[in-house]
mmCIF file of C-alpha atoms in Angstrom:
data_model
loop_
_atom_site.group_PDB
_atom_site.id
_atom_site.type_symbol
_atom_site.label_atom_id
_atom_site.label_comp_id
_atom_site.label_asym_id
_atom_site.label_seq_id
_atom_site.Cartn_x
_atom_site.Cartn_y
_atom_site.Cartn_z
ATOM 1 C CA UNK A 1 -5.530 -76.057 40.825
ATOM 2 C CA UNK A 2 -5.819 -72.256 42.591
ATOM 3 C CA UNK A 3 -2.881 -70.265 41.961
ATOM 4 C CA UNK A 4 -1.644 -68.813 45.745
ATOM 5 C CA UNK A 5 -1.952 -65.008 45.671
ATOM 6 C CA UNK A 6 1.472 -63.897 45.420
ATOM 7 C CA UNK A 7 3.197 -61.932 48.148
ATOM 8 C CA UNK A 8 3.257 -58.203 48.110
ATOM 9 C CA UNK A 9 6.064 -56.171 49.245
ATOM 10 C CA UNK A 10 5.056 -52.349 49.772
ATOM 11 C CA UNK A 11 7.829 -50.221 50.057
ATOM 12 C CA UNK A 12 6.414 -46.735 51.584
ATOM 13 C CA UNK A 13 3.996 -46.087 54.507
ATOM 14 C CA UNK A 14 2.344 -42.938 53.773
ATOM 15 C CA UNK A 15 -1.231 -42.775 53.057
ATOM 16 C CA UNK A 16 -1.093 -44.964 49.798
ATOM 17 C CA UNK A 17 1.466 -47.473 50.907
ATOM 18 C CA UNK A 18 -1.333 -48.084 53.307
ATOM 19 C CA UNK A 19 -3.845 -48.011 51.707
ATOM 20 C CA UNK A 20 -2.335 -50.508 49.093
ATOM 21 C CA UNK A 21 -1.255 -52.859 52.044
ATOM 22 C CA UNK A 22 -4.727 -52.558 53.548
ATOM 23 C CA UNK A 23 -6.527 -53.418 50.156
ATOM 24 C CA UNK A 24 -4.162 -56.422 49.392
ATOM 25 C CA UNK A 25 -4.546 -57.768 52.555
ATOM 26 C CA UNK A 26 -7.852 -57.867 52.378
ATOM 27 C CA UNK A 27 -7.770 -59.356 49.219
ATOM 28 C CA UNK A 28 -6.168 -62.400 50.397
ATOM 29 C CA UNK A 29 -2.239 -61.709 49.643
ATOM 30 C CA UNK A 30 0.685 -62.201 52.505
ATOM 31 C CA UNK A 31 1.730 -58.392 52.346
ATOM 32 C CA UNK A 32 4.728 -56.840 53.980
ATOM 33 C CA UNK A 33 5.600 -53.087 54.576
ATOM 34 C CA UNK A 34 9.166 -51.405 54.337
ATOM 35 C CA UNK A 35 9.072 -47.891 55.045
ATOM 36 C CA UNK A 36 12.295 -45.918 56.566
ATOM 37 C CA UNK A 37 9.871 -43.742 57.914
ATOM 38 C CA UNK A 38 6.467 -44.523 60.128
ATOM 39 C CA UNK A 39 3.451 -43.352 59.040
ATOM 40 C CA UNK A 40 3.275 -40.232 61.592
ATOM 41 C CA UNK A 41 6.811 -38.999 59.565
ATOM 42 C CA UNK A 42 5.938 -39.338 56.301
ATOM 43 C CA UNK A 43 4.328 -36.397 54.234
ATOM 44 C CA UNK A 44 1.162 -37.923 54.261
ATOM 45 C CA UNK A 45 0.988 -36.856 58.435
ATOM 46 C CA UNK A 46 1.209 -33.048 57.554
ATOM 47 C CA UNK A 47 -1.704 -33.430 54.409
ATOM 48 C CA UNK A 48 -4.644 -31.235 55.209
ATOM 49 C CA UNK A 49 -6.347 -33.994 54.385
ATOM 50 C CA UNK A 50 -9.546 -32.926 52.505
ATOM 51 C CA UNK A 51 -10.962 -34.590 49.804
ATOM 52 C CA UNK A 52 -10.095 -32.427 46.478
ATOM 53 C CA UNK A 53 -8.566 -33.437 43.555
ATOM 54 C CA UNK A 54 -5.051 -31.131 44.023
ATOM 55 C CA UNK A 55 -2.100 -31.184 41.286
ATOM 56 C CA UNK A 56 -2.151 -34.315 39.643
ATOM 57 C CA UNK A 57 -3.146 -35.609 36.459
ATOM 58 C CA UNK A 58 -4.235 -37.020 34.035
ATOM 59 C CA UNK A 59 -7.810 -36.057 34.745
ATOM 60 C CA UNK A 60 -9.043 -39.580 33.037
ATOM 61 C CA UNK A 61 -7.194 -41.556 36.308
ATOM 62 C CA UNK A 62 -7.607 -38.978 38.629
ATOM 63 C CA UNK A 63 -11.665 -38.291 38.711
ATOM 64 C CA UNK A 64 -12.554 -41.988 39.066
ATOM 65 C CA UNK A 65 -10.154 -42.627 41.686
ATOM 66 C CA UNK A 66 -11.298 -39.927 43.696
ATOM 67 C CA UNK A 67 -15.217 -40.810 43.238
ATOM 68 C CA UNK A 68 -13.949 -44.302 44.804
ATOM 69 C CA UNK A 69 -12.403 -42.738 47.723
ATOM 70 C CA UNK A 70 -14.708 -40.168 48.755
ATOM 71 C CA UNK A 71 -17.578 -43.075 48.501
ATOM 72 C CA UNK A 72 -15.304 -45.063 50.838
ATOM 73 C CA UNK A 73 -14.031 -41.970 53.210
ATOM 74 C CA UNK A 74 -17.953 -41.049 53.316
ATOM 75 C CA UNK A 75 -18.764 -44.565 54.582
ATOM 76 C CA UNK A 76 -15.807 -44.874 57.232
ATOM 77 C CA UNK A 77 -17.360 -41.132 58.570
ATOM 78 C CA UNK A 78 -20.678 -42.899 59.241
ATOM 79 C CA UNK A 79 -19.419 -46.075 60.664
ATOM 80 C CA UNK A 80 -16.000 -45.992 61.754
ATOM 81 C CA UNK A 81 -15.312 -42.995 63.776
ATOM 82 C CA UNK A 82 -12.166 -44.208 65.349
ATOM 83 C CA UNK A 83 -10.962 -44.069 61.649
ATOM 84 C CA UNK A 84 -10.754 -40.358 61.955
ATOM 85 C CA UNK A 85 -12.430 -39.091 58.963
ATOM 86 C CA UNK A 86 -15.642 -36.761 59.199
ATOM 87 C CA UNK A 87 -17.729 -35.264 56.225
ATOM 88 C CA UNK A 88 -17.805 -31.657 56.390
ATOM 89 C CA UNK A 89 -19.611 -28.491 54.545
ATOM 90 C CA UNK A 90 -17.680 -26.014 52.762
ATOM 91 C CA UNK A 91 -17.277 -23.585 50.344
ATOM 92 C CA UNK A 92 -14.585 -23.465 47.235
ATOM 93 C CA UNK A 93 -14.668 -19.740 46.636
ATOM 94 C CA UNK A 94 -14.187 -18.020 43.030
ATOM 95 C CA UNK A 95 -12.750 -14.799 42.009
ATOM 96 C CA UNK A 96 -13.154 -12.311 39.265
ATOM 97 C CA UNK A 97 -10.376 -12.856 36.501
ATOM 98 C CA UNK A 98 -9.995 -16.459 37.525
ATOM 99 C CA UNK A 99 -11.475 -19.777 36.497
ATOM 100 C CA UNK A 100 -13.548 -21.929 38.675
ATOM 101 C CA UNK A 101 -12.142 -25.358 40.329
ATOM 102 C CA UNK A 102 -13.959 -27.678 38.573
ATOM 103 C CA UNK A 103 -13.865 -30.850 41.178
ATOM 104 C CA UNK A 104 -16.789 -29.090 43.215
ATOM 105 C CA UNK A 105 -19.441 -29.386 40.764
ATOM 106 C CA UNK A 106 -18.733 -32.927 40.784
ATOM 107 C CA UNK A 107 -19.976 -33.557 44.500
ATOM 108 C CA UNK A 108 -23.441 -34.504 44.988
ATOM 109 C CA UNK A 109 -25.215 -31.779 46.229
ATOM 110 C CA UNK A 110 -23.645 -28.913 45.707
ATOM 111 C CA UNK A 111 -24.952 -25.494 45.591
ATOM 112 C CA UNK A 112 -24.042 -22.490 44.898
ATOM 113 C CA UNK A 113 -22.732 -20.237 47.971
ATOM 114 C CA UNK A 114 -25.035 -17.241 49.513
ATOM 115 C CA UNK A 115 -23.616 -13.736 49.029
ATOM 116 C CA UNK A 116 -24.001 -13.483 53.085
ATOM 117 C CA UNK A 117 -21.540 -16.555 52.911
ATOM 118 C CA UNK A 118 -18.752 -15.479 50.800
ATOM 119 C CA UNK A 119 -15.464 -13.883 52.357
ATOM 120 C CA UNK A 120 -14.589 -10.590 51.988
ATOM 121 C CA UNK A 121 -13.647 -10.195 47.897
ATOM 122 C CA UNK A 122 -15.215 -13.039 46.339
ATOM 123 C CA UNK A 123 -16.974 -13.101 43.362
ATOM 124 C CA UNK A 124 -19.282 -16.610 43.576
ATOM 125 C CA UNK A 125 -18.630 -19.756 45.681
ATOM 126 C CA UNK A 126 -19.889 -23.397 45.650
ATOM 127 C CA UNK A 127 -21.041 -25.186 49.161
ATOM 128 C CA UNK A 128 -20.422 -28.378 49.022
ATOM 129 C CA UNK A 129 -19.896 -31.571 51.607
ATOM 130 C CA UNK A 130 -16.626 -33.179 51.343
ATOM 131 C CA UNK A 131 -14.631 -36.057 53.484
ATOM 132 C CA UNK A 132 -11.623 -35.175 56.139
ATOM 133 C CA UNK A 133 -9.108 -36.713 57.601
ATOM 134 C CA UNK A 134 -7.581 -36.273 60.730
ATOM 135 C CA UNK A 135 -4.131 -37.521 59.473
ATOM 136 C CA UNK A 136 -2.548 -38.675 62.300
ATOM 137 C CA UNK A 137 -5.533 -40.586 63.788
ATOM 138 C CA UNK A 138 -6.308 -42.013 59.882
ATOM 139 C CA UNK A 139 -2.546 -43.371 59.426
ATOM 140 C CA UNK A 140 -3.007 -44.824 62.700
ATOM 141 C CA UNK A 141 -6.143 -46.627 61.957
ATOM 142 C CA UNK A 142 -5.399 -47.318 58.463
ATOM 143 C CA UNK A 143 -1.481 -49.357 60.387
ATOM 144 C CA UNK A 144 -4.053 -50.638 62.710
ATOM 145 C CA UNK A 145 -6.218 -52.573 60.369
ATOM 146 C CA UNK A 146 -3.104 -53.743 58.243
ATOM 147 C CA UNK A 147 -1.488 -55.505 61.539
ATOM 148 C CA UNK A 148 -5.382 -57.102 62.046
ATOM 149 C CA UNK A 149 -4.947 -59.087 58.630
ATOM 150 C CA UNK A 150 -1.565 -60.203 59.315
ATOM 151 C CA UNK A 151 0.357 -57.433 57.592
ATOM 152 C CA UNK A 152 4.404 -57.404 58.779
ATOM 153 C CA UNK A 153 6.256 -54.236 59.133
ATOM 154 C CA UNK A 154 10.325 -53.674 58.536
ATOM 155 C CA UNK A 155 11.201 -49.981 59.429
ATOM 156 C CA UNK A 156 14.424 -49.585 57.742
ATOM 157 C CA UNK A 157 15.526 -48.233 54.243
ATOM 158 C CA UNK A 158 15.190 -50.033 51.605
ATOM 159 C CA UNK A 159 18.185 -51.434 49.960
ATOM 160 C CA UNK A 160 17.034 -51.442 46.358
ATOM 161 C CA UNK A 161 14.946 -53.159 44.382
ATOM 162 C CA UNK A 162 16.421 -56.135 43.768
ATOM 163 C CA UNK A 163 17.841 -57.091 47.463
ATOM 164 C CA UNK A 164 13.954 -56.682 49.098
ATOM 165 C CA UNK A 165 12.320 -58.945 46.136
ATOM 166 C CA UNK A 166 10.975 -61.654 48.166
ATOM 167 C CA UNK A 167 10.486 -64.878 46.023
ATOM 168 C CA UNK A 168 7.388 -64.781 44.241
ATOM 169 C CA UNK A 169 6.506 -61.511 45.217
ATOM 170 C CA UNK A 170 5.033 -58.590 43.320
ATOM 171 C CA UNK A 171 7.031 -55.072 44.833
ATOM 172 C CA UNK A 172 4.577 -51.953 45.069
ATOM 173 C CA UNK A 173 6.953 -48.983 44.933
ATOM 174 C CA UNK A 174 4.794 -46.396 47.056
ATOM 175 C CA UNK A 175 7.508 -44.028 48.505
ATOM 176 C CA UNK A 176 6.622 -40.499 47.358
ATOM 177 C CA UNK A 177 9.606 -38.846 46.440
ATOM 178 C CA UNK A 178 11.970 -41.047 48.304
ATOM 179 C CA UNK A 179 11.036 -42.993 45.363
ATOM 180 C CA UNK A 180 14.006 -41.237 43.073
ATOM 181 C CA UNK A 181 16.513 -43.385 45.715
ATOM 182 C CA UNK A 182 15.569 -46.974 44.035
ATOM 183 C CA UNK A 183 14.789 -46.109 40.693
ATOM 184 C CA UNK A 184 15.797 -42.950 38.442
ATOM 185 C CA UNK A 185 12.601 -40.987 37.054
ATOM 186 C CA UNK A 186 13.546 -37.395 35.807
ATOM 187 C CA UNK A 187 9.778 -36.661 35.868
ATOM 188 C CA UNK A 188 9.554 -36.282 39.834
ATOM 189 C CA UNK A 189 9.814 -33.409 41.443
ATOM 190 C CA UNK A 190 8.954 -31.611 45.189
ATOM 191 C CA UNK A 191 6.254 -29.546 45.679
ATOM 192 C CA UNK A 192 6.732 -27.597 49.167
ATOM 193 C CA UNK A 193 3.474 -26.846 51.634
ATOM 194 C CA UNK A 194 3.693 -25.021 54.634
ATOM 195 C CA UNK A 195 0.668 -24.895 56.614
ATOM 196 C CA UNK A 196 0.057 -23.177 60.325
ATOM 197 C CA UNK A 197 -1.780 -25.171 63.319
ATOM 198 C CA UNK A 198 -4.600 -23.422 64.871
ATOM 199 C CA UNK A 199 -6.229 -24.599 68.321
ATOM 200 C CA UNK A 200 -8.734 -23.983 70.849
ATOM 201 C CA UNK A 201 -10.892 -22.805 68.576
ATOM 202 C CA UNK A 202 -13.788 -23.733 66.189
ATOM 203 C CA UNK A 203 -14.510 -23.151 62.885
ATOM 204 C CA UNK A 204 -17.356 -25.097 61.459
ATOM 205 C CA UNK A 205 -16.901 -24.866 58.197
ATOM 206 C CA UNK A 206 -13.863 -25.209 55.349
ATOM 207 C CA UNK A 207 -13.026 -22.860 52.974
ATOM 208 C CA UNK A 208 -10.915 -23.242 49.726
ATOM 209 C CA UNK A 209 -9.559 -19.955 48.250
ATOM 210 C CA UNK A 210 -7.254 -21.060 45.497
ATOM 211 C CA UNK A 211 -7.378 -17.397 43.952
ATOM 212 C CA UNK A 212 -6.780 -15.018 46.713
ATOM 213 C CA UNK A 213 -4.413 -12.147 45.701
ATOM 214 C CA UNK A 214 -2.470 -13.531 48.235
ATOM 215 C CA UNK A 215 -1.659 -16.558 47.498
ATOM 216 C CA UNK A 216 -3.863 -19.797 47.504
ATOM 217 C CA UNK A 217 -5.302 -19.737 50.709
ATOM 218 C CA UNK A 218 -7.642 -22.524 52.609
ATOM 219 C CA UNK A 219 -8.902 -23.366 56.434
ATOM 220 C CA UNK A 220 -9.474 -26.957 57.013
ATOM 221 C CA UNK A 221 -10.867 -27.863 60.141
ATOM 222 C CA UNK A 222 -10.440 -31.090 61.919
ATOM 223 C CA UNK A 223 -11.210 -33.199 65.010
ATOM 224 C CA UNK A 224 -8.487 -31.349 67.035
ATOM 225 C CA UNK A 225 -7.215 -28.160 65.624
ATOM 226 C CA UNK A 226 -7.609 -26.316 62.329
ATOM 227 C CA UNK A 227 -4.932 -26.799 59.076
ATOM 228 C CA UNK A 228 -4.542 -23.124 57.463
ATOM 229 C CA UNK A 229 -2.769 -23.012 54.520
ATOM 230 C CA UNK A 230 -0.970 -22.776 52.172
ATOM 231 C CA UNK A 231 1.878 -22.952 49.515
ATOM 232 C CA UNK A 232 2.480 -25.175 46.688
ATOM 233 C CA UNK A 233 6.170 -24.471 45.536
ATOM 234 C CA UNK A 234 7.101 -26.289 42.788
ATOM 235 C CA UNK A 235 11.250 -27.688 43.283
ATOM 236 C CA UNK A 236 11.223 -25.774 46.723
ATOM 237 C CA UNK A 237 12.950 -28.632 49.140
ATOM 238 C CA UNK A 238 13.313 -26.837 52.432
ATOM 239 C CA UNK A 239 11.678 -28.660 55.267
ATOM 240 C CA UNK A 240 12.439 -25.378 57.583
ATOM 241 C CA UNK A 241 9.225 -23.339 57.856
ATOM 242 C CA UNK A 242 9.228 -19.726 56.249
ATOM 243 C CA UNK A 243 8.466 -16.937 58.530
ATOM 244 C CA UNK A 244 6.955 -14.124 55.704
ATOM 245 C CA UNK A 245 5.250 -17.175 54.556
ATOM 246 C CA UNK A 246 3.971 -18.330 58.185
ATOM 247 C CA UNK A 247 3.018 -14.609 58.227
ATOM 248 C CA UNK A 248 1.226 -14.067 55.204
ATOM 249 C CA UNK A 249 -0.263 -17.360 55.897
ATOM 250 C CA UNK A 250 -2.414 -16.200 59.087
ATOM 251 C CA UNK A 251 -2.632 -13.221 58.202
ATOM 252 C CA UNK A 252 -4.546 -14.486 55.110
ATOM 253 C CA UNK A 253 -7.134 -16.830 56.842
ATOM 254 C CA UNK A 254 -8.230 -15.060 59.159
ATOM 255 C CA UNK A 255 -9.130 -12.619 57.340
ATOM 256 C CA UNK A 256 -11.335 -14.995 55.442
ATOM 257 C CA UNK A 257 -12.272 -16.447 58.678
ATOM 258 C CA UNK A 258 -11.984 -13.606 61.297
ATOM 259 C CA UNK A 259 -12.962 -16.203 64.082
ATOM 260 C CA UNK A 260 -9.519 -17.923 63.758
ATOM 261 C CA UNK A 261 -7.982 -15.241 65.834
ATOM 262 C CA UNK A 262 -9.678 -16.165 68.716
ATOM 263 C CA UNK A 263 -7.598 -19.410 68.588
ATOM 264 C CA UNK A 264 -3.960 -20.341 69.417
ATOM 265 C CA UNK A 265 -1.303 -20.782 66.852
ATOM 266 C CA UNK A 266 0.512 -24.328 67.916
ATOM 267 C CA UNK A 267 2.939 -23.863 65.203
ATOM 268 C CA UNK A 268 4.325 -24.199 61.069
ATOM 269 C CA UNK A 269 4.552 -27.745 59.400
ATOM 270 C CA UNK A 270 5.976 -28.122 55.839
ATOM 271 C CA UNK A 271 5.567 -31.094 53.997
ATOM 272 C CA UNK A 272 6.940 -32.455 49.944
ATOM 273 C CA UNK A 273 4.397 -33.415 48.356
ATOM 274 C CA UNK A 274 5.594 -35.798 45.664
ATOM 275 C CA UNK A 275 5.206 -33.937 41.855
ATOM 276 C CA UNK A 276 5.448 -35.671 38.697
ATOM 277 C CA UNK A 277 3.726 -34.323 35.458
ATOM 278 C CA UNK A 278 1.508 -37.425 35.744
ATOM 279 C CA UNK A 279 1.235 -39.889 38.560
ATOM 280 C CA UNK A 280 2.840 -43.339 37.721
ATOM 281 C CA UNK A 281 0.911 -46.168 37.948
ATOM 282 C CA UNK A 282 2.676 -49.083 36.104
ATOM 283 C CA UNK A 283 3.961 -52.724 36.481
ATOM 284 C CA UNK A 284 7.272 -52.829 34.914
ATOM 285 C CA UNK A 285 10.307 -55.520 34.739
ATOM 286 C CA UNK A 286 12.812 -54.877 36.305
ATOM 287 C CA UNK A 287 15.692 -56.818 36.112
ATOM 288 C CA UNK A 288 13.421 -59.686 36.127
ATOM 289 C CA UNK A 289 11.094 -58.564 39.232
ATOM 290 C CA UNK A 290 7.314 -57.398 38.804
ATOM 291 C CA UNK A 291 7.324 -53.757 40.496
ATOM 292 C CA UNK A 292 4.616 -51.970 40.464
ATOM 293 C CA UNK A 293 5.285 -47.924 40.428
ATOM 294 C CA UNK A 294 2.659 -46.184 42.755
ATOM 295 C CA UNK A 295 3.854 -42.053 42.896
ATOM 296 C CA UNK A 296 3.489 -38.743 41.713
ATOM 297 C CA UNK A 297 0.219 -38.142 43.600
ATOM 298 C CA UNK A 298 1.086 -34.463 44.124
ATOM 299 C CA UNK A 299 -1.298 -32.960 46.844
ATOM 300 C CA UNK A 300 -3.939 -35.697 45.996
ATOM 301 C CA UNK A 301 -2.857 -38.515 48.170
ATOM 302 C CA UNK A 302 -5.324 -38.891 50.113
ATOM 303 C CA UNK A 303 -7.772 -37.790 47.488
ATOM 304 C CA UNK A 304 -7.392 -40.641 45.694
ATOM 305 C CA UNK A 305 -5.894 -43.432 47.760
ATOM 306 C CA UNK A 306 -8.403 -46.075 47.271
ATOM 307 C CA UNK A 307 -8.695 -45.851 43.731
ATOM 308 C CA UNK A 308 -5.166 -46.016 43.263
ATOM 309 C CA UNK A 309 -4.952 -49.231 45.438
ATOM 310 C CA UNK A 310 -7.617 -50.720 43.888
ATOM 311 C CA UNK A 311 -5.810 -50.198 40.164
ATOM 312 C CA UNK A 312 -2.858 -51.413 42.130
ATOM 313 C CA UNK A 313 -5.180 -54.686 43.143
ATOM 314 C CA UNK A 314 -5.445 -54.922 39.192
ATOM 315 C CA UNK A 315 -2.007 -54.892 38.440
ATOM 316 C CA UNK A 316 -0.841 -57.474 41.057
ATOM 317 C CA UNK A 317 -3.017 -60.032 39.904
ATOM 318 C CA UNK A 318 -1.672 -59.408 36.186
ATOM 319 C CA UNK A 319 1.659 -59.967 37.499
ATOM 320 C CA UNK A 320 0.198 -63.047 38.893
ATOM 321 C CA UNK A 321 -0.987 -64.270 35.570
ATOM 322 C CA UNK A 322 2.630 -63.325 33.684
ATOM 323 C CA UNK A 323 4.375 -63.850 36.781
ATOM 324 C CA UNK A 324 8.379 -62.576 35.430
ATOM 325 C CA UNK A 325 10.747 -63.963 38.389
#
């Protein structure tokens, strides 16, 4: 006789409650969403959204996951454009006294960067073609296709762990930092980005400048307007955007890019990403109730979303097997 696939609760609908949702529906479970907050509000909707392995570890989950996402972000660029994701050329640019990102040599094709393509003060580069997501129109699509296989929505806080733990159901705890509200983890922590909009404009290509004297700097251009960034303050929890920092922020990327002046700035958006000193990926009992911890993913959500939901596939159906309520 065929076990039933059990029920999945995901509590959390940024990009890898989603994501999660999406992949067990697909898979054949009955899969409901709690989220306080709608995809457009969570932190996932301000992401610049490019694929690159960003403050999270350990390097032994993190590089397969990714190579799983970008091979299914690549394929959703050539055959899904409502899905908002596009594969762009870039460049990851190095500077003297500092060591070289290492994620870009991993990308198929690479190169190394012209001298006539550098910005002003940089020592080498790589060129590289990378996956991005146009966040809002992604969380859209990725809510879209969930509702399509049956997935149910409850926008509303969760209670706690216990009170949303649906018989027979496996709980997928997928809430970023809200995630400290329904279970304690001293190893979480906020790590603040402000970025500044740019539009009517183009800019065809990305740039990544994680060295720049003045600060780490990066242009990210999408369907609709251009992501310049950024900061990455570890424990900062302000949600009110910074005016030196909106300052130094423009100031910065266009001098790397000088054709972003000719643009209009539409504004500051800060976002938490969620820190931990390793992402947590675990089924646990608790109290009796399979829950699967999904967070930490510091400024690699998106980066690795598919690998993490297909590890999180994994782990539901071993909860399945040693089923604990």
């Amino acid at each position: 006789m065929t076990t039933p696939a059990p029920k999945v609760v995901v509590i959390g609908a940024g990009v890898i409650g989603l994501t999660t949702a999406l992949a067990a529906a697909h898979a054949g479970h009955d899969v409901k969403v709690i989220s306080a907050q709608r995809p457009e509000e969570t932190v996932s909707a301000v992401a610049a959204a490019i694929w690159a392995p960003y403050h999270a570890e350990p390097a032994a989950w993190i590089n397969p996951w990714a190579a799983a996402t970008f091979d299914i972000l690549a394929r959703l660029a050539d055959t899904t454009p409502e899905a908002g994701v596009q594969m762009r050329e870039g460049i990851v640019v190095n500077r003297e006294g500092s060591a070289p990102l290492a994620w870009p040599e991993t990308v198929a094709g690479n190169r190394p960067a012209l001298l006539s393509e550098l910005p002003r003060g940089a020592s080498s580069g790589t060129v590289c073609t990378v996956p991005i997501a146009t966040m809002p129109t992604y969380l859209k699509w990725l809510q879209k296709e969930c509702t399509a296989l049956g997935v149910a929505w409850e926008w509303r806080t969760a209670r706690s762990l216990v009170l949303e733990a649906d018989p027979g159901a496996v709980i997928v705890l997928a809430t970023g930092l809200q995630s400290l509200g329904l279970h304690p983890d001293d190893g979480m922590y906020p790590v603040r980005g402000q970025v500044a909009i740019i539009g009517n404009t183009k800019v065809d290509r990305w740039i990544i400048d994680d060295a720049n004297p003045a600060g780490p700097s990066y242009i990210i251009p999408r369907t609709d307007e251009i992501i310049c960034g950024g900061t990455a303050e570890t424990g900062a929890a302000s949600l009110a955007p910074d005016p030196e920092t909106q300052k130094r922020i423009l100031e910065t990327t266009m001098d790397l890019s000088p054709g972003l002046s000719k643009g209009t700035f539409l504004g500051s958006r800060v976002g938490l990403r969620p820190g931990r000193h390793l992402i947590r990926l675990e089924l646990r009992d608790e109290n009796g109730i399979p829950v699967i911890h999904s967070y930490g993913h510091g400024g690699s959500g998106v980066t690795v979303s598919w690998g993490v939901a297909n590890a999180t596939l994994e782990l539901i159906n071993t909860a399945s097997q040693h089923p604990s309520n």
